[in-house]
mmCIF file of C-alpha atoms in Angstrom:
data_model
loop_
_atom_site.group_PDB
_atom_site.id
_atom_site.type_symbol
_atom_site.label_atom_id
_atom_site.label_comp_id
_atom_site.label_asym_id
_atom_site.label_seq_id
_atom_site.Cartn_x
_atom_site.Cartn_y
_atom_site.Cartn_z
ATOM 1 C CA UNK A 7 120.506 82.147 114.900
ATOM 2 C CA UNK A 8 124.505 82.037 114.018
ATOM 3 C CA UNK A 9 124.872 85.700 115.201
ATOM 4 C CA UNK A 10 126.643 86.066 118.131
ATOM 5 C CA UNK A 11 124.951 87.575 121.315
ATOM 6 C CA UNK A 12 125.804 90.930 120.869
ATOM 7 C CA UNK A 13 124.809 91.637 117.206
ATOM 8 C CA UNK A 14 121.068 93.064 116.690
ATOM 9 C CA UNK A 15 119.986 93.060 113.426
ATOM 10 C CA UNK A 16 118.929 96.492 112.109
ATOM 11 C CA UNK A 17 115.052 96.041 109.710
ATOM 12 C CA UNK A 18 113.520 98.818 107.505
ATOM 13 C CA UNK A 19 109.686 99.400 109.229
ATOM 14 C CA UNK A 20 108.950 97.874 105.456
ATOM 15 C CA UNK A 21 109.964 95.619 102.997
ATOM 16 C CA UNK A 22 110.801 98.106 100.242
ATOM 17 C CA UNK A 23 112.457 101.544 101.290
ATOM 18 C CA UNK A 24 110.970 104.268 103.273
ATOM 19 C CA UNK A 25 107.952 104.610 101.401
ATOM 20 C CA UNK A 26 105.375 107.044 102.159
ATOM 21 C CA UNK A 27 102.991 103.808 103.177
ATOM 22 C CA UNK A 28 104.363 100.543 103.728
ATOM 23 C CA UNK A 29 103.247 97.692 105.489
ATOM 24 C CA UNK A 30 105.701 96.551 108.147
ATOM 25 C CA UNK A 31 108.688 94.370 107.219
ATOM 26 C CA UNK A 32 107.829 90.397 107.405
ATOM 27 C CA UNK A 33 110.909 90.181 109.133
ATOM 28 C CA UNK A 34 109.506 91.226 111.774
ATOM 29 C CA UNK A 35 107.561 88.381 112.418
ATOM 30 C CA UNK A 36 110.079 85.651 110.943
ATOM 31 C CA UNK A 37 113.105 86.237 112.887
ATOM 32 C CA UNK A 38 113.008 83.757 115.496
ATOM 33 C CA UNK A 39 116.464 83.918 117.271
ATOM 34 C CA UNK A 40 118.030 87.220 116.331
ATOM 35 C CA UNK A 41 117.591 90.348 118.022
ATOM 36 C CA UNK A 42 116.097 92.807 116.017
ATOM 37 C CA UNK A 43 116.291 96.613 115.728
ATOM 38 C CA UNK A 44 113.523 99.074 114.251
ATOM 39 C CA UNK A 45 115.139 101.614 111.270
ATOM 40 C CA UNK A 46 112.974 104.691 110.642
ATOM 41 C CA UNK A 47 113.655 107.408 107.915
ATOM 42 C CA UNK A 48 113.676 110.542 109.633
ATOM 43 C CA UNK A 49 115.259 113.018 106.492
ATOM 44 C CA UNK A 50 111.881 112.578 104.689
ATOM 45 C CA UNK A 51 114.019 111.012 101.465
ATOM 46 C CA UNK A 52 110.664 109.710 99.963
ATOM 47 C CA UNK A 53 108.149 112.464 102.009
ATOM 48 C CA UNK A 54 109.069 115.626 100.319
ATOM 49 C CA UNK A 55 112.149 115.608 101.508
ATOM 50 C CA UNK A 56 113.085 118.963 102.893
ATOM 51 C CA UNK A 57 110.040 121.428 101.809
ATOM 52 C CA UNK A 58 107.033 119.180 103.264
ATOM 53 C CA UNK A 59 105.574 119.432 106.485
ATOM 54 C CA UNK A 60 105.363 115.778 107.556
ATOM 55 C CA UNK A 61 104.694 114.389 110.902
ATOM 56 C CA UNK A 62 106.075 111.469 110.811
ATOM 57 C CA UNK A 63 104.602 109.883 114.482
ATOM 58 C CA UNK A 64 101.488 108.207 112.761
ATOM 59 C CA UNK A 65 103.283 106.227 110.234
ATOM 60 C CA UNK A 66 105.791 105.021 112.993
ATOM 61 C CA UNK A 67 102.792 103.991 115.310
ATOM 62 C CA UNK A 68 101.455 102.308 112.064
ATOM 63 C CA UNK A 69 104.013 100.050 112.081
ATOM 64 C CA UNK A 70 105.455 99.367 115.926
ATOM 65 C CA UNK A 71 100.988 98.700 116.842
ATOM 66 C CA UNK A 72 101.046 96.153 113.480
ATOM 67 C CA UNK A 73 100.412 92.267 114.849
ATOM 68 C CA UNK A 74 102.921 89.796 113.606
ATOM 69 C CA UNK A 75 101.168 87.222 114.884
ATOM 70 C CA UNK A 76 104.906 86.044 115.538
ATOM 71 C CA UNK A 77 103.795 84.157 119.097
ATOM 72 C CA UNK A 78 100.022 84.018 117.768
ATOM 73 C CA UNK A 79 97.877 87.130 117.870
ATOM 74 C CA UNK A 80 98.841 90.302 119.889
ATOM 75 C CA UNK A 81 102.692 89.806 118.915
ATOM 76 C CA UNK A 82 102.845 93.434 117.486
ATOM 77 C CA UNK A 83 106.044 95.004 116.047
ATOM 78 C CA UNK A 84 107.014 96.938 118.788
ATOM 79 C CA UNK A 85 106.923 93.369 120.877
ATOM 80 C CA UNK A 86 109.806 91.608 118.280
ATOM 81 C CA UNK A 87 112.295 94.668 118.722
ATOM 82 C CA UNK A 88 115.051 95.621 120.951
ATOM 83 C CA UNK A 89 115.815 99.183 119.522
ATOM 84 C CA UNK A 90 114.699 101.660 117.440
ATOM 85 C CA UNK A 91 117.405 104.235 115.362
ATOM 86 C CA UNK A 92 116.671 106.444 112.736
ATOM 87 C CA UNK A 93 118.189 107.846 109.954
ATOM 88 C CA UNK A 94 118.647 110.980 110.865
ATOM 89 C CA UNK A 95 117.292 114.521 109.272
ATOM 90 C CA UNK A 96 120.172 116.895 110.720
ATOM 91 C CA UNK A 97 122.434 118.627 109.359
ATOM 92 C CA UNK A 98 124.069 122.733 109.104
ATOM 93 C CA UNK A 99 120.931 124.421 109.300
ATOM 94 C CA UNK A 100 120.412 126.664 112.447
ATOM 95 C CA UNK A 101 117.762 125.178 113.475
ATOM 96 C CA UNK A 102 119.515 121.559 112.649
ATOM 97 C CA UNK A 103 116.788 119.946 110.497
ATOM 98 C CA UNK A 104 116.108 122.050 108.042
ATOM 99 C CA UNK A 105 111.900 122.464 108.484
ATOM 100 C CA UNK A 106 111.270 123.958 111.587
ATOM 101 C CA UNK A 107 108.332 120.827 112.118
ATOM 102 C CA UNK A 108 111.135 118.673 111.217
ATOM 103 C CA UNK A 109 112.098 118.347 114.544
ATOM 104 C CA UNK A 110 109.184 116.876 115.708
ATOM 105 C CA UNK A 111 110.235 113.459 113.818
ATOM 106 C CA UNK A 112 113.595 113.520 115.634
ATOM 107 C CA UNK A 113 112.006 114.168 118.859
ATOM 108 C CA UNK A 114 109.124 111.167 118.103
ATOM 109 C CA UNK A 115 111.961 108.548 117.781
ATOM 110 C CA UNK A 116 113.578 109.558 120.574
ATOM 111 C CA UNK A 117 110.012 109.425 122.938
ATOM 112 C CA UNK A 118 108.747 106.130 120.962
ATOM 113 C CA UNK A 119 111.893 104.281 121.622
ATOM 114 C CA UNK A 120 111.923 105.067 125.674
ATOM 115 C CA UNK A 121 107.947 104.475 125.756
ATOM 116 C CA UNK A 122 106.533 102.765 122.087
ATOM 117 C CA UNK A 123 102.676 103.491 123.894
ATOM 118 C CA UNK A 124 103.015 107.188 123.331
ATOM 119 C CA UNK A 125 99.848 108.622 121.053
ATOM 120 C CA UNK A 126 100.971 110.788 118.105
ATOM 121 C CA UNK A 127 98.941 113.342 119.826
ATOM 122 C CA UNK A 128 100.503 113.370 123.286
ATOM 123 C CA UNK A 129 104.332 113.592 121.366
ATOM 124 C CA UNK A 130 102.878 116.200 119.115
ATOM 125 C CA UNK A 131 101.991 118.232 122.186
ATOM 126 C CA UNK A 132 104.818 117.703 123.955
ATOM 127 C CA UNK A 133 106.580 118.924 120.778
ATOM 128 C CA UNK A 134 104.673 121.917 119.785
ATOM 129 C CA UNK A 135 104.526 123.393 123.682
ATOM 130 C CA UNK A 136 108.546 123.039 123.987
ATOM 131 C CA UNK A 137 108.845 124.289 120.724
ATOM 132 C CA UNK A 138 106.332 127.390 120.299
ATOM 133 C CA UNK A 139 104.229 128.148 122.742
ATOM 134 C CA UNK A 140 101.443 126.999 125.250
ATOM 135 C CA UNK A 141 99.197 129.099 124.194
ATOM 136 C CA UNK A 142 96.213 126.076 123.418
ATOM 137 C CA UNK A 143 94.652 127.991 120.309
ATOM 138 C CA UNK A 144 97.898 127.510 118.942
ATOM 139 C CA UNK A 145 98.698 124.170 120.388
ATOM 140 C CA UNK A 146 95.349 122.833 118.934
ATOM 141 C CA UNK A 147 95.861 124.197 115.270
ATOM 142 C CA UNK A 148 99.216 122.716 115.067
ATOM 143 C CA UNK A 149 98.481 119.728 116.580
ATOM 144 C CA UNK A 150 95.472 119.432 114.099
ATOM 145 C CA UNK A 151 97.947 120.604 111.443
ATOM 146 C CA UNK A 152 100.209 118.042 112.444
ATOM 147 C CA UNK A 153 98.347 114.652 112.763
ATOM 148 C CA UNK A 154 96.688 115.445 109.076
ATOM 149 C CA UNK A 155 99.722 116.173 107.612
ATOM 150 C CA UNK A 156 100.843 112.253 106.978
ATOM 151 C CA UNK A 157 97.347 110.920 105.728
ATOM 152 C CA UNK A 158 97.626 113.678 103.223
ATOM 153 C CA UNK A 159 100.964 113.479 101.838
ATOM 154 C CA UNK A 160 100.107 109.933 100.929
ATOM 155 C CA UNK A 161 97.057 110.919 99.234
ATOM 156 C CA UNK A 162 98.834 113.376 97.149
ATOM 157 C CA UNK A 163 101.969 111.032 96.796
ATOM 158 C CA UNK A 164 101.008 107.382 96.534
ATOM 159 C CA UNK A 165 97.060 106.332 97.738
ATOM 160 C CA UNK A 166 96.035 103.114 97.783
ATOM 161 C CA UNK A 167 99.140 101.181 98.418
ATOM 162 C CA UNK A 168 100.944 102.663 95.820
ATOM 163 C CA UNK A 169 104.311 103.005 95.947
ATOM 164 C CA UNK A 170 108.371 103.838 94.562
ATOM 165 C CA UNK A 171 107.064 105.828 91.759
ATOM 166 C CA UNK A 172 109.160 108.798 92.386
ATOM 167 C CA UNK A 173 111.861 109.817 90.228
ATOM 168 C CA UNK A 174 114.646 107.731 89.789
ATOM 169 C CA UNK A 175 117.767 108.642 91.460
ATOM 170 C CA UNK A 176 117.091 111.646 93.978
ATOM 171 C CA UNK A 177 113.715 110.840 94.154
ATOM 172 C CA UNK A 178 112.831 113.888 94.019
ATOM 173 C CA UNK A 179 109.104 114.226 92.621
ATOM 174 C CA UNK A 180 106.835 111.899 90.939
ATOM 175 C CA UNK A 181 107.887 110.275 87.572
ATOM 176 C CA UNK A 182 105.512 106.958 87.609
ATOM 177 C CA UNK A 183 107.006 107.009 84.150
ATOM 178 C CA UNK A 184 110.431 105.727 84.736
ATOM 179 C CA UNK A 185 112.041 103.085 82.979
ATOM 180 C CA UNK A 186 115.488 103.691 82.069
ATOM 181 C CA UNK A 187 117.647 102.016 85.117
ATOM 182 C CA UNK A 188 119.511 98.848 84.273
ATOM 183 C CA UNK A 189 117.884 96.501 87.543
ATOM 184 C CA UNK A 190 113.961 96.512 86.260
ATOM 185 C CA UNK A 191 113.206 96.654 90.076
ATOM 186 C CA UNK A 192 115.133 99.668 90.568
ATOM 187 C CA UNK A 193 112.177 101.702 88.403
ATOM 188 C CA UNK A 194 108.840 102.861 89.101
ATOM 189 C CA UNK A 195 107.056 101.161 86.010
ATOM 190 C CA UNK A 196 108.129 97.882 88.249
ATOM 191 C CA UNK A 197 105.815 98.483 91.575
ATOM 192 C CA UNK A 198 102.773 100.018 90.203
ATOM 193 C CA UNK A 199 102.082 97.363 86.964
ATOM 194 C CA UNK A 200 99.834 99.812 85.454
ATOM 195 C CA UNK A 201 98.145 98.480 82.148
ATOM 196 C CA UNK A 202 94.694 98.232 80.202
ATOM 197 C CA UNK A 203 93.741 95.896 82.483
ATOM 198 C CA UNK A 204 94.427 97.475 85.628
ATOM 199 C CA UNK A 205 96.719 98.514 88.156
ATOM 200 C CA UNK A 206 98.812 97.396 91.813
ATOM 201 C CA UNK A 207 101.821 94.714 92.321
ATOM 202 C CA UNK A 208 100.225 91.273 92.966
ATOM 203 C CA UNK A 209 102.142 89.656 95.915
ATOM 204 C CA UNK A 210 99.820 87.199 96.408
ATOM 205 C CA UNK A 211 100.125 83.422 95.336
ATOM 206 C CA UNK A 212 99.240 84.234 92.073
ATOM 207 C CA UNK A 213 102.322 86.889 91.510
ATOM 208 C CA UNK A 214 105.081 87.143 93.691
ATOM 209 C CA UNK A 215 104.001 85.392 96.397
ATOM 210 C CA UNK A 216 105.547 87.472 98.622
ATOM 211 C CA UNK A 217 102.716 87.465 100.839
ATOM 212 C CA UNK A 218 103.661 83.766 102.123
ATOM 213 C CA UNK A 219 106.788 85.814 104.054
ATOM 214 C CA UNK A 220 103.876 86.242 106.469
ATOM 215 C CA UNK A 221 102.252 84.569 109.211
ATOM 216 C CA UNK A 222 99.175 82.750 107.823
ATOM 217 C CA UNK A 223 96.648 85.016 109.693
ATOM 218 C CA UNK A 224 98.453 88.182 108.080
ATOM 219 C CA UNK A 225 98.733 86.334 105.229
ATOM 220 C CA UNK A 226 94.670 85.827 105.299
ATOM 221 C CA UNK A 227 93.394 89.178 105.734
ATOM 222 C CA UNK A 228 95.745 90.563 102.369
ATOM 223 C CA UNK A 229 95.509 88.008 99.925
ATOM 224 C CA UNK A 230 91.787 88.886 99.391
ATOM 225 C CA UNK A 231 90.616 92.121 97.810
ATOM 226 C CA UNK A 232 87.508 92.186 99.643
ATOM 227 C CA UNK A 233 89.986 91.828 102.812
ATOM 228 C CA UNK A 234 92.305 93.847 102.007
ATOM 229 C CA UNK A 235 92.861 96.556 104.053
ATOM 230 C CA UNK A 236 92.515 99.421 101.148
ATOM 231 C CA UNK A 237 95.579 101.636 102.113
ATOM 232 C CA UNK A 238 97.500 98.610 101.179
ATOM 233 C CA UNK A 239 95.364 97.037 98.246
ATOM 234 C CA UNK A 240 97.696 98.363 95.321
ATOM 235 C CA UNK A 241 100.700 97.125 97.332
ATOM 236 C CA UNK A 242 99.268 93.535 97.336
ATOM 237 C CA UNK A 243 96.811 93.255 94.158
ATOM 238 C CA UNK A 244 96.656 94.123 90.659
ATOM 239 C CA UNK A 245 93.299 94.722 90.584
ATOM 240 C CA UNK A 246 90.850 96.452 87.388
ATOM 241 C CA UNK A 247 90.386 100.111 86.375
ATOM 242 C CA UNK A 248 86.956 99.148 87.320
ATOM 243 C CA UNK A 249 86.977 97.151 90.530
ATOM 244 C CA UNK A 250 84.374 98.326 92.860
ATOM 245 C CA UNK A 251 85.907 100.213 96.214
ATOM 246 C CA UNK A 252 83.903 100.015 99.739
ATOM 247 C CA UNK A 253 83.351 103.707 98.734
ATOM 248 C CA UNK A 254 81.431 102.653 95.759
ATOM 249 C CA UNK A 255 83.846 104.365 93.712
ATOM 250 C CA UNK A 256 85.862 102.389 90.920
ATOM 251 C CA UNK A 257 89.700 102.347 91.331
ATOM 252 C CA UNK A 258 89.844 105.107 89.251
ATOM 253 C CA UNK A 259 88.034 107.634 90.323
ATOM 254 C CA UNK A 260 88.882 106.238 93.694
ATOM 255 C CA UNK A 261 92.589 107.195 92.921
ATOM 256 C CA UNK A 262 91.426 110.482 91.396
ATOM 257 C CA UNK A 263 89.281 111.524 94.740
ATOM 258 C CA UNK A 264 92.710 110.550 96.854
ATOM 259 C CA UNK A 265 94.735 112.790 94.647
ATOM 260 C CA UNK A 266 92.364 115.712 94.988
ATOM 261 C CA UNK A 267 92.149 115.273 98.302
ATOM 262 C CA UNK A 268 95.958 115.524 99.142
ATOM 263 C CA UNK A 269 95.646 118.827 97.413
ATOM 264 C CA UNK A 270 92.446 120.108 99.103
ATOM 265 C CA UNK A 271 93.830 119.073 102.505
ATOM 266 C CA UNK A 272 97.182 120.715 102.157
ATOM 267 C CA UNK A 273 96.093 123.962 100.903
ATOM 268 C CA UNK A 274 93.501 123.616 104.240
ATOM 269 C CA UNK A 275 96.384 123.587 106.539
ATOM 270 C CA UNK A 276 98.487 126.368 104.681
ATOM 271 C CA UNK A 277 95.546 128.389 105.301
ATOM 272 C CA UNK A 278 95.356 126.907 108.866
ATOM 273 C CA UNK A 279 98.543 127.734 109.689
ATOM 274 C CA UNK A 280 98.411 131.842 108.165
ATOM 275 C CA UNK A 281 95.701 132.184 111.085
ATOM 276 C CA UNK A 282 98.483 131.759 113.518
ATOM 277 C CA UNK A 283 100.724 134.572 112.818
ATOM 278 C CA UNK A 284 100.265 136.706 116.092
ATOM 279 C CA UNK A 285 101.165 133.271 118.472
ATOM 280 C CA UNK A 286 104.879 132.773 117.296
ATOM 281 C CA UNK A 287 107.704 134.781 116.487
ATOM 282 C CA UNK A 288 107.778 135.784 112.718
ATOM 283 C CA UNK A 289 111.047 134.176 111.759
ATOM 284 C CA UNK A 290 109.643 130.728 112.233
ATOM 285 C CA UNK A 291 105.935 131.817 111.019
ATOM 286 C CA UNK A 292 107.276 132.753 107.702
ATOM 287 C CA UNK A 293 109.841 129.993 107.335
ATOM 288 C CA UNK A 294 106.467 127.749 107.475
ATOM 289 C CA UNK A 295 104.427 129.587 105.302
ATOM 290 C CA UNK A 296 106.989 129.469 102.921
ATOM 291 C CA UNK A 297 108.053 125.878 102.682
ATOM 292 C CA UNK A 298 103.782 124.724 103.103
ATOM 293 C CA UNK A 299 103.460 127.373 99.805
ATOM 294 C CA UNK A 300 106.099 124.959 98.144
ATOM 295 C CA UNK A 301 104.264 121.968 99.548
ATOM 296 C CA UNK A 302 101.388 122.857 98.130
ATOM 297 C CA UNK A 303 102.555 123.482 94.183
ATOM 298 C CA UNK A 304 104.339 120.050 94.676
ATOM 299 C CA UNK A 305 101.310 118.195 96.066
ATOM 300 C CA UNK A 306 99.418 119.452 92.694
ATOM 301 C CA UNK A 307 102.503 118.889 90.512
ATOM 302 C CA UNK A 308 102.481 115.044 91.905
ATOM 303 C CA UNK A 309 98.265 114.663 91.599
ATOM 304 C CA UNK A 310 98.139 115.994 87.940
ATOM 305 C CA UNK A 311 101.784 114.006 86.995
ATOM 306 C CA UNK A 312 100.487 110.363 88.362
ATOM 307 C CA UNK A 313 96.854 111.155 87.277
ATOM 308 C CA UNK A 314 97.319 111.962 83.766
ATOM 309 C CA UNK A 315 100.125 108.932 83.358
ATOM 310 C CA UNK A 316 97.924 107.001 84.899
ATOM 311 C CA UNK A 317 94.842 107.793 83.041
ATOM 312 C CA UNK A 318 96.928 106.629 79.446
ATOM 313 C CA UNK A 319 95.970 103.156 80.914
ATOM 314 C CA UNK A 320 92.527 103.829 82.299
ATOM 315 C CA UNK A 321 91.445 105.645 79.331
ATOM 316 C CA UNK A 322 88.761 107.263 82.013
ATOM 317 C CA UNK A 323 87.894 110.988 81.963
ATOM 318 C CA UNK A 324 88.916 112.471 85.455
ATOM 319 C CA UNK A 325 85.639 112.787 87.370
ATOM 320 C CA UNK A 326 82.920 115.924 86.441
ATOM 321 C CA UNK A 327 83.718 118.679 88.934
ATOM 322 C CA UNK A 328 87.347 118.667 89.373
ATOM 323 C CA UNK A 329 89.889 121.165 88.081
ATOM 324 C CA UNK A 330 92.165 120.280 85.226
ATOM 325 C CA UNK A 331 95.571 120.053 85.351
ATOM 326 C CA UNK A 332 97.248 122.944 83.930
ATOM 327 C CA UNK A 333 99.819 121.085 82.162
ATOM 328 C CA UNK A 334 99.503 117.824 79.331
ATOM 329 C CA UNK A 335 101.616 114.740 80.689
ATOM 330 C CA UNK A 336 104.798 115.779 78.231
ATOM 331 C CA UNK A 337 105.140 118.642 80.272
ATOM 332 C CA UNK A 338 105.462 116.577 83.252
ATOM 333 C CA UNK A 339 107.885 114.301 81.747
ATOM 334 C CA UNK A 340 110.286 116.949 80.250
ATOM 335 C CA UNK A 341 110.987 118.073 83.795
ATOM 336 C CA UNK A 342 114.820 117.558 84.585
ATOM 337 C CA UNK A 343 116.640 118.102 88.265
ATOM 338 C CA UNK A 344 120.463 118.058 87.774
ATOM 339 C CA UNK A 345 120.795 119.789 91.735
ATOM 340 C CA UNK A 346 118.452 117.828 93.135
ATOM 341 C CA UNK A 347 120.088 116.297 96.468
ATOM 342 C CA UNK A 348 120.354 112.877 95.476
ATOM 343 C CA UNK A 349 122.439 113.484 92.618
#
């Protein structure tokens, strides 16, 4: 409350740093005098960055529709906030973002800070009409296209409230691995505690305890595993190899069908998206395919990188019926990325 009138206070949506899934920033429900602004990550710094076709509309309504119970219940995000900015993905490219769907993130921020009650589907076909066509079998594939393509990238990235374990510096793929940077929670090994025992960063009372940043109702439904809203349970809980999912599946092989899922649902929409060659002009068709062919080698280069690391602490077979990875884990590791934009 010492700010003076005019200064607004600019939040990350979480408490970490652009992660593919975060829950929203307790600041958002502690700041009682200052007025606050929302920061987004458009250039996807931690969401493929420039190859994968993100939209990132879902993950901001995520966030602004979470209750703070600030003023008691139905004191959601988007009711603490005076603004929303975004870091933003342009740059020299003709078609200023880069990805041809990266646009669609610029142009979200830009309708969800006039009118925060937008559906990802109405900006998505606002988006895809100005930008291709209104032809509607093309304006339903993308749109279907579009609204999967967040869910997935987390399950190929970081399921279950996982989170930071790309590679350190330009974060550029997945290296769960890390270790080697002087602050321990600058590294990857820090957030996801893996070990014999189990795996997930306990925030509750019993770790961190940086659950009690949170109103007490907030605070209620995460501190409990059985709770726990399971998108977010490996953000909040270190919890067994073998703990017991609503699926029925143990963490493990509840990790492993997340992973193979990402995978499976990416290479649905690159096939999705060949079908709709004869709607658009060629240039941007085969920009797309391109970049979703990259998308999808990355999305199995991150599933068989975290899943084999990951299973040197499980000491769990991957579950019968899915293919191996083509690589062992030292393969993984030995990868190096001196160009990589972030260095």
């Amino acid at each position: 409350g010492k700010f003076r009138k005019n200064v607004l206070v600019q939040v990350k949506n979480g408490p970490i740093d652009f992660q593919p899934r975060e829950p929203f920033s307790p600041l958002f429900g502690s700041m009682e005098h200052t007025p606050l602004m929302m920061e987004f990550q458009l250039t996807q710094e931690y969401l493929g960055q420039g190859t994968h076709l993100v939209y990132e509309a879902p993950m901001f309504k995520e966030v602004l529709d979470a209750d703070t119970y600030k003023k008691g219940k139905g004191t959601e995000v988007y009711k603490t906030i005076n603004g929303m900015a975004g870091v933003s993905n342009t740059g020299n490219d003709r078609n200023w973002t880069g990805h041809p769907f990266g646009q669609a993130n610029w142009y979200a921020l830009g309708r969800l800070a006039w009118d925060h009650s937008l559906s990802s589907e109405q900006i998505a076909d606002e988006w895809i009409r100005m930008t291709f066509t209104n032809d509607l079998v093309f304006t339903s594939a993308a749109k279907k296209i579009m609204m999967a393509s967040h869910e997935t990238m987390v399950n190929y990235m970081t399921p279950l409230g996982l989170h930071h374990i790309m590679g350190n510096g330009h974060h550029y793929g997945p290296a769960p691995w890390s270790d080697n940077l002087p602050r321990p929670d600058w590294n990857p090994v820090y957030y996801h505690k893996a070990d014999a025992a189990g795996i997930g960063f306990d925030r509750t009372m019993k770790g961190t305890n940086a659950l009690a940043q949170y109103a007490a109702e907030v605070r209620r439904e995460y501190e409990d595993p059985a709770t726990c809203d399971e998108k977010y349970l490996l953000w909040f809980h270190h919890v067994s190899w073998q703990h017991r999912m609503r699926s029925g599946r143990t963490v493990w092989e509840e990790l492993c069908y997340k992973y193979y899922k990402g995978v499976s649902d990416i290479r649905s929409i690159e096939q999705e998206w060949k079908l709709l060659e004869k709607f658009i002009d060629a240039e941007r068709f085969q920009h797309v395919k391109m970049l979703l062919a990259i998308q999808v080698q990355e999305a199995v280069w991150w599933r068989n990188a975290c899943l084999l690391y990951f299973q040197t602490f499980s000491k769990m077979p991957f579950p019968a019926g899915y293919e191996k990875p083509t690589h062992e884990l030292e393969y993984y590791k030995s990868l190096r990325f001196p160009y990589a934009p972030g260095n």
